[in-house]
Coordinates of C-alpha atoms in Angstrom, one line a residue:
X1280 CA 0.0 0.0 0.0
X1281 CA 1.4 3.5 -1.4
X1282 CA 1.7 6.2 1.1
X1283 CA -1.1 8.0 -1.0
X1284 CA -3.6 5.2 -0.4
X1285 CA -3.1 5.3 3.3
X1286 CA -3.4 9.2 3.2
X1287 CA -6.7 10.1 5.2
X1288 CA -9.8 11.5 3.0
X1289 CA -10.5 15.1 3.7
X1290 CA -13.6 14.3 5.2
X1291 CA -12.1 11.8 7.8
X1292 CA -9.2 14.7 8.5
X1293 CA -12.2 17.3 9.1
X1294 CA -13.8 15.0 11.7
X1295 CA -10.6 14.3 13.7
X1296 CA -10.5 18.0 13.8
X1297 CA -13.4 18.5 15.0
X1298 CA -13.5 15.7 17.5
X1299 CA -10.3 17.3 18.5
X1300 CA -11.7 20.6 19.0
X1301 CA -13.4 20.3 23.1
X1302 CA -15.9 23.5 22.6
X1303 CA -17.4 22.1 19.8
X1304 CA -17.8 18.5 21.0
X1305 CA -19.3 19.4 24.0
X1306 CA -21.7 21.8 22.3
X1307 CA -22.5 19.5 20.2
X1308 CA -23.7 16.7 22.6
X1309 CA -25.1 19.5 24.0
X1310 CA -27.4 20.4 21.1
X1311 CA -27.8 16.5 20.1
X1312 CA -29.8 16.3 23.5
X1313 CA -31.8 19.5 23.3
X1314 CA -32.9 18.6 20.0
X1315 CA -33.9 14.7 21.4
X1316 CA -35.5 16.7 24.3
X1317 CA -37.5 18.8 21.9
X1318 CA -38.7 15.7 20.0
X1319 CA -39.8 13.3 22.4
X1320 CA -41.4 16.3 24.5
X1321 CA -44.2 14.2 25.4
X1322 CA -42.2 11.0 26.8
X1323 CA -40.1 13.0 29.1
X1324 CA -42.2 15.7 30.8
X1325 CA -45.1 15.5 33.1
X1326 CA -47.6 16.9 31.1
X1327 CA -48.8 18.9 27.9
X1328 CA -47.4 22.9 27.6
X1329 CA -50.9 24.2 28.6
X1330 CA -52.1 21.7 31.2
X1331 CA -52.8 24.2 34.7
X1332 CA -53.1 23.0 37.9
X1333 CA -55.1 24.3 41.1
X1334 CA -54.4 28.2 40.8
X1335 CA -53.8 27.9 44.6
X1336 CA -50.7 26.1 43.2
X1337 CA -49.4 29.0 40.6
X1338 CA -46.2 30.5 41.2
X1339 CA -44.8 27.1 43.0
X1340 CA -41.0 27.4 43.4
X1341 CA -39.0 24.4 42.2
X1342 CA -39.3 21.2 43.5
X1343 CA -39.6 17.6 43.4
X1344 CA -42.5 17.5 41.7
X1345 CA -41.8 20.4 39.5
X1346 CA -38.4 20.3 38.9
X1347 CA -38.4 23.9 37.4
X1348 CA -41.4 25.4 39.3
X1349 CA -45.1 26.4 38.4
X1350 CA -45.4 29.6 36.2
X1351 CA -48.3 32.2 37.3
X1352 CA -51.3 30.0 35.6
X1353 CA -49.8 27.3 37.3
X1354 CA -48.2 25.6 34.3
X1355 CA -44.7 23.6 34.6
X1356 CA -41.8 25.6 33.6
X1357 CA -39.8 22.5 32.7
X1358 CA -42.9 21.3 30.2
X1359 CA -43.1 24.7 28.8
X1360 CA -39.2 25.1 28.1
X1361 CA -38.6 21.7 26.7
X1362 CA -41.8 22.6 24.5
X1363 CA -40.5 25.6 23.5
X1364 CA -37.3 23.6 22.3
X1365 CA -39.8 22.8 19.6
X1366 CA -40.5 26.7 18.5
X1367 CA -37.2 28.5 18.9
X1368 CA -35.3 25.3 17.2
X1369 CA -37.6 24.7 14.8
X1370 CA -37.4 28.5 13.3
X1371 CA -34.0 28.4 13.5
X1372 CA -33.5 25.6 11.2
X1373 CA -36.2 26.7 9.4
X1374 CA -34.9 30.3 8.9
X1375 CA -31.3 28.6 8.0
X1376 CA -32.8 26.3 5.3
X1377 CA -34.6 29.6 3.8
X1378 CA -31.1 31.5 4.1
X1379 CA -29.4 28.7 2.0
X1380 CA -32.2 28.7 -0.2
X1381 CA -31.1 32.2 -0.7
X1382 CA -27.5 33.2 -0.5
X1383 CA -26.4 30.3 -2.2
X1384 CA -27.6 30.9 -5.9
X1385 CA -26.6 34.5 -5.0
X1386 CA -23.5 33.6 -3.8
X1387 CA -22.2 31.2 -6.8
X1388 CA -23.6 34.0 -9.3
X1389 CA -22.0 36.7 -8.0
X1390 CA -18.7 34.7 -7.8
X1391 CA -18.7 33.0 -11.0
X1392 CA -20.1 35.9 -13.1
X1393 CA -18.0 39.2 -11.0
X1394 CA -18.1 42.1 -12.7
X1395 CA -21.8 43.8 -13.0
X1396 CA -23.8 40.9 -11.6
X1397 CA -21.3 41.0 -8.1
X1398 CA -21.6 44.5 -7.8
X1399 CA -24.9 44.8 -8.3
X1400 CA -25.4 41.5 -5.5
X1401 CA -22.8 43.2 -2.9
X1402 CA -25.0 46.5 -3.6
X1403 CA -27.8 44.1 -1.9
X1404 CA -25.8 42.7 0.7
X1405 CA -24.7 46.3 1.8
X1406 CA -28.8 47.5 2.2
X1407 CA -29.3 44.1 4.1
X1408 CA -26.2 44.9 6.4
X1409 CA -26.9 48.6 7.4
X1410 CA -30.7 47.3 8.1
X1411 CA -30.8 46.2 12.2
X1412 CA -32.4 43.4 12.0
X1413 CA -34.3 43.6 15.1
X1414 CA -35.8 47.4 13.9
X1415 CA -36.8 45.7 10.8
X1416 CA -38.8 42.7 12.3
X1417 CA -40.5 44.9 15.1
X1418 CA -41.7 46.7 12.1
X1419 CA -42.7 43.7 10.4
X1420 CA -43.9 42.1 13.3
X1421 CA -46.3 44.8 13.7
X1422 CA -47.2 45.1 10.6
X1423 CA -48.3 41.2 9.8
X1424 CA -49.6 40.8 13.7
X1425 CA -46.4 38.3 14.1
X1426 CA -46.6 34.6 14.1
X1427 CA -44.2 31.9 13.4
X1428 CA -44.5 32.0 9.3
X1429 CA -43.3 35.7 10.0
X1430 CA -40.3 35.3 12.0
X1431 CA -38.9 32.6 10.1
X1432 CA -39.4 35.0 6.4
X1433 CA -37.7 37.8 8.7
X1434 CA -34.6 35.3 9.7
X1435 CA -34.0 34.6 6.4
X1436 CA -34.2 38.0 4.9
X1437 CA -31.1 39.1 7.0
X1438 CA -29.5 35.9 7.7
X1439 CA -29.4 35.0 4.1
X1440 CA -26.1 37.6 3.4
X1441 CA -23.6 35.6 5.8
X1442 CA -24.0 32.6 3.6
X1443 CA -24.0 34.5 0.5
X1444 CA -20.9 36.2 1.5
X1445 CA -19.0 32.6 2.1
X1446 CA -20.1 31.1 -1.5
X1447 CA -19.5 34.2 -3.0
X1448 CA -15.6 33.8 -1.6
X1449 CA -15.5 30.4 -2.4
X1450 CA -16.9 30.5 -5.9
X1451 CA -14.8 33.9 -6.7
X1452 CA -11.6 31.2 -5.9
X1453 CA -12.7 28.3 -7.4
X1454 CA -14.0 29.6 -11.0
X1455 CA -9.8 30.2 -11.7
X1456 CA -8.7 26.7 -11.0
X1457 CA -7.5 24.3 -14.0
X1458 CA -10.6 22.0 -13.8
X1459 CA -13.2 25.4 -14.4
X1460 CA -11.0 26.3 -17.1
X1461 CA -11.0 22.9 -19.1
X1462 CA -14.8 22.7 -18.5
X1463 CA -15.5 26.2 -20.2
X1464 CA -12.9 24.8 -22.9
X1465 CA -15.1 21.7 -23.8
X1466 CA -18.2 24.0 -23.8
X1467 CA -20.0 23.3 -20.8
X1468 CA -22.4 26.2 -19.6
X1469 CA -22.3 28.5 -17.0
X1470 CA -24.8 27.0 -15.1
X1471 CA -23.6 23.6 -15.9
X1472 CA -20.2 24.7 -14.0
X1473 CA -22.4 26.4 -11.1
X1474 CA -24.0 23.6 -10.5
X1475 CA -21.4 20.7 -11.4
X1476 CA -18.4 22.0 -10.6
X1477 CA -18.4 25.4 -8.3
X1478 CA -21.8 24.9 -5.7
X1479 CA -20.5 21.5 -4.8
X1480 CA -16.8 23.1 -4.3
X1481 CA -18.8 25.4 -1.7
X1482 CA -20.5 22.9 0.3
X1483 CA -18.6 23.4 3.4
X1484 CA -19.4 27.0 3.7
X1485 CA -22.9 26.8 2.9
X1486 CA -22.5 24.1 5.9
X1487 CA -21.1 26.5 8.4
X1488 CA -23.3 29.4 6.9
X1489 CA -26.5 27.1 7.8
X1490 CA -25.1 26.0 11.1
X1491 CA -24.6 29.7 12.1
X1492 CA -27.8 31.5 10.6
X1493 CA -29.4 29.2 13.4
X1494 CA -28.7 31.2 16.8
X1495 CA -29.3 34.7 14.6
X1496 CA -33.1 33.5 14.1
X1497 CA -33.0 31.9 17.3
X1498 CA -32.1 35.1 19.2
X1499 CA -34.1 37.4 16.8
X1500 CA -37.6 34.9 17.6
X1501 CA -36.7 35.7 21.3
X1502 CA -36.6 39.4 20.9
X1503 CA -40.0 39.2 18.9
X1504 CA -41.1 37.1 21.1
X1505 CA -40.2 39.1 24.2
X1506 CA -41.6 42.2 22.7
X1507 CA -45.1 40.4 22.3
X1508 CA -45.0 40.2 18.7
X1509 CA -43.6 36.9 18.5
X1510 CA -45.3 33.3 18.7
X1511 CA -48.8 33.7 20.1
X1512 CA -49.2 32.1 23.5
X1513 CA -50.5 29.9 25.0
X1514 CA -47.5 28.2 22.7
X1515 CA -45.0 28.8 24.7
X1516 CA -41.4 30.2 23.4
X1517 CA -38.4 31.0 25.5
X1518 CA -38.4 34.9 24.3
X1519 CA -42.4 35.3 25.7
X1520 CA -41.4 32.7 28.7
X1521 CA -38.7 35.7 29.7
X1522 CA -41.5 38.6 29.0
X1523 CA -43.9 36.9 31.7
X1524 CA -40.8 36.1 33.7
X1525 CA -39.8 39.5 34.3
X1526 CA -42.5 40.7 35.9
X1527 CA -42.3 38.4 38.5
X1528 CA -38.5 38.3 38.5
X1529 CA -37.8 39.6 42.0
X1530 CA -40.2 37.1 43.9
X1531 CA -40.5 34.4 41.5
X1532 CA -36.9 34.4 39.7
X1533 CA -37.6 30.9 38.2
X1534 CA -40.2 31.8 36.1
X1535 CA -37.1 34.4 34.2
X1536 CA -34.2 32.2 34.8
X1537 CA -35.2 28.6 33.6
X1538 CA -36.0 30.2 29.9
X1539 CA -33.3 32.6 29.8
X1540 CA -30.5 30.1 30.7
X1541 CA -32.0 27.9 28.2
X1542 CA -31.9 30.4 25.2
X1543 CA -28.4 31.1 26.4
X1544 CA -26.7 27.6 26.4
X1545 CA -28.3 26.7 23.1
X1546 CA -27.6 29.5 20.9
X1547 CA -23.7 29.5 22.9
X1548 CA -23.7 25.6 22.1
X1549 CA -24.8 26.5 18.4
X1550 CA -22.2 29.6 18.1
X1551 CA -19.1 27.4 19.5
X1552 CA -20.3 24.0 17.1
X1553 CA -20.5 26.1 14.0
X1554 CA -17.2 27.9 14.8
X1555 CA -15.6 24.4 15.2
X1556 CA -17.3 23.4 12.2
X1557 CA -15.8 26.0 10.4
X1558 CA -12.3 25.1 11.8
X1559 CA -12.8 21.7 10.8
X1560 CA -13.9 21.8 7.1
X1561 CA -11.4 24.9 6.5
X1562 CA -7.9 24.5 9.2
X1563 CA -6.7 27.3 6.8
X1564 CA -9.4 30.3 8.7
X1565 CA -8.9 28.6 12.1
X1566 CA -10.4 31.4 14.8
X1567 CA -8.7 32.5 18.1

């Protein structure tokens, strides 16, 4: 066996890198069981989201019973977070998927194509960028009386640039290599390359684009949500658990810090896994 045949695939290397990286392990055993938590919902807590007790009961500090406490209609707090797993990581991948959907045509045409059709995309990506997001969406929100359909078509509108920013690089590198080159020799079309040759080329920034467009809609369905123009209760979401929480923060601090701490440790667990990710498919922009 030649030395080149025992030489490690790229994609084997990427995983030892990852596997080596700590941060991103952890976060992402971290994430693997929020996102089995959020699917089996019903097997592992005690009741439905919206299931109330005696109102004699609301307010209940934690205990054995309710390991997370009663909220002030006397709903579990650990039922309603794990449930709300379900909302704020369901429009987060959502809004990513959306975000792909968009920056990466963008992306490969702008790259491929430079000249007119990348200035007139960067023009794009520079309205998008001096937008804040959160202004945008409060005005949004208001507008369309908020909703899930609505946060996630927000997301994407403002998370789509990052990934069309990374294709973009990658395509603009690619499209002078030997292989791009011989193809537009033989004839092959533009969009044959695009799609053959340079999106396929780009897959591992589209895959660290995706990963980190997640916390962005994540944290931007929390603000809605938190601002009341979010999910509409009584399904409950992390950013409209905080709302209620507040005002009962200084007597009744679980009802605030349950659903904060578990915004905070997923969308830190999904920021350190995508910046491993991104360490692992590319060594070459390894981060501090």
């Amino acid at each position: 066996m030649t030395q080149q045949q025992m030489a490690p695939s790229p994609r084997a290397l990427a995983f030892r890198r990852l596997a080596a990286n700590r941060a991103a392990l952890v976060s992402g055993v971290i994430l693997a069981l929020i996102l089995l938590a959020a699917l089996f919902a019903p097997l592992i807590t005690p009741s439905t989201y919206d299931a109330q007790t005696w109102l004699t009961e609301a307010l209940a500090p934690p205990s054995a019973a309710h390991w997370m406490g009663l909220d002030d209609l006397g709903r579990d707090v650990f039922t309603r977070i794990v449930y709300g797993a379900r909302v704020s990581l369901g429009i987060g991948l959502a809004a990513a998927i959306c975000s792909v959907l968009i920056g990466l045509p963008l992306g490969a045409i702008a790259g491929y194509y430079g000249g007119t059709v990348d200035w007139a995309v960067m023009r794009l990506i520079e309205l998008f960028s001096v937008v804040p997001p959160l202004l945008a969406a409060m005005l949004l929100g208001a507008l369309t009386q908020g909703g899930t359909p609505t946060i996630v078509i927000i997301a994407a509108l403002f998370g789509w640039v990052q990934v069309c920013l990374l294709v973009r690089a990658q395509v603009k590198s690619a499209r002078e290599k030997d292989y791009v080159r011989a193809a537009v020799a033989l004839g092959a079309t533009p969009s044959y390359i695009i799609r053959r040759h340079l999106v396929p080329n780009a897959i591992s920034p589209v895959i660290v684009g995706f990963v980190l467009s997640i916390p962005m809609a994540m944290m931007l369905e929390a603000s809605l949500s938190f601002l009341g123009i979010g999910v509409a209760p009584p399904v409950p979401s992390w950013g409209q658990m905080i709302n209620v929480g507040m005002n009962f923060m200084y007597f009744y601090w679980h009802m605030a810090v349950f659903p904060t701490a578990a915004l905070a440790v997923t969308v830190l667990a999904t920021t350190l896994f995508g910046d491993g990710l991104r360490d692992a498919l590319d060594p070459t922009t390894k981060s501090r």
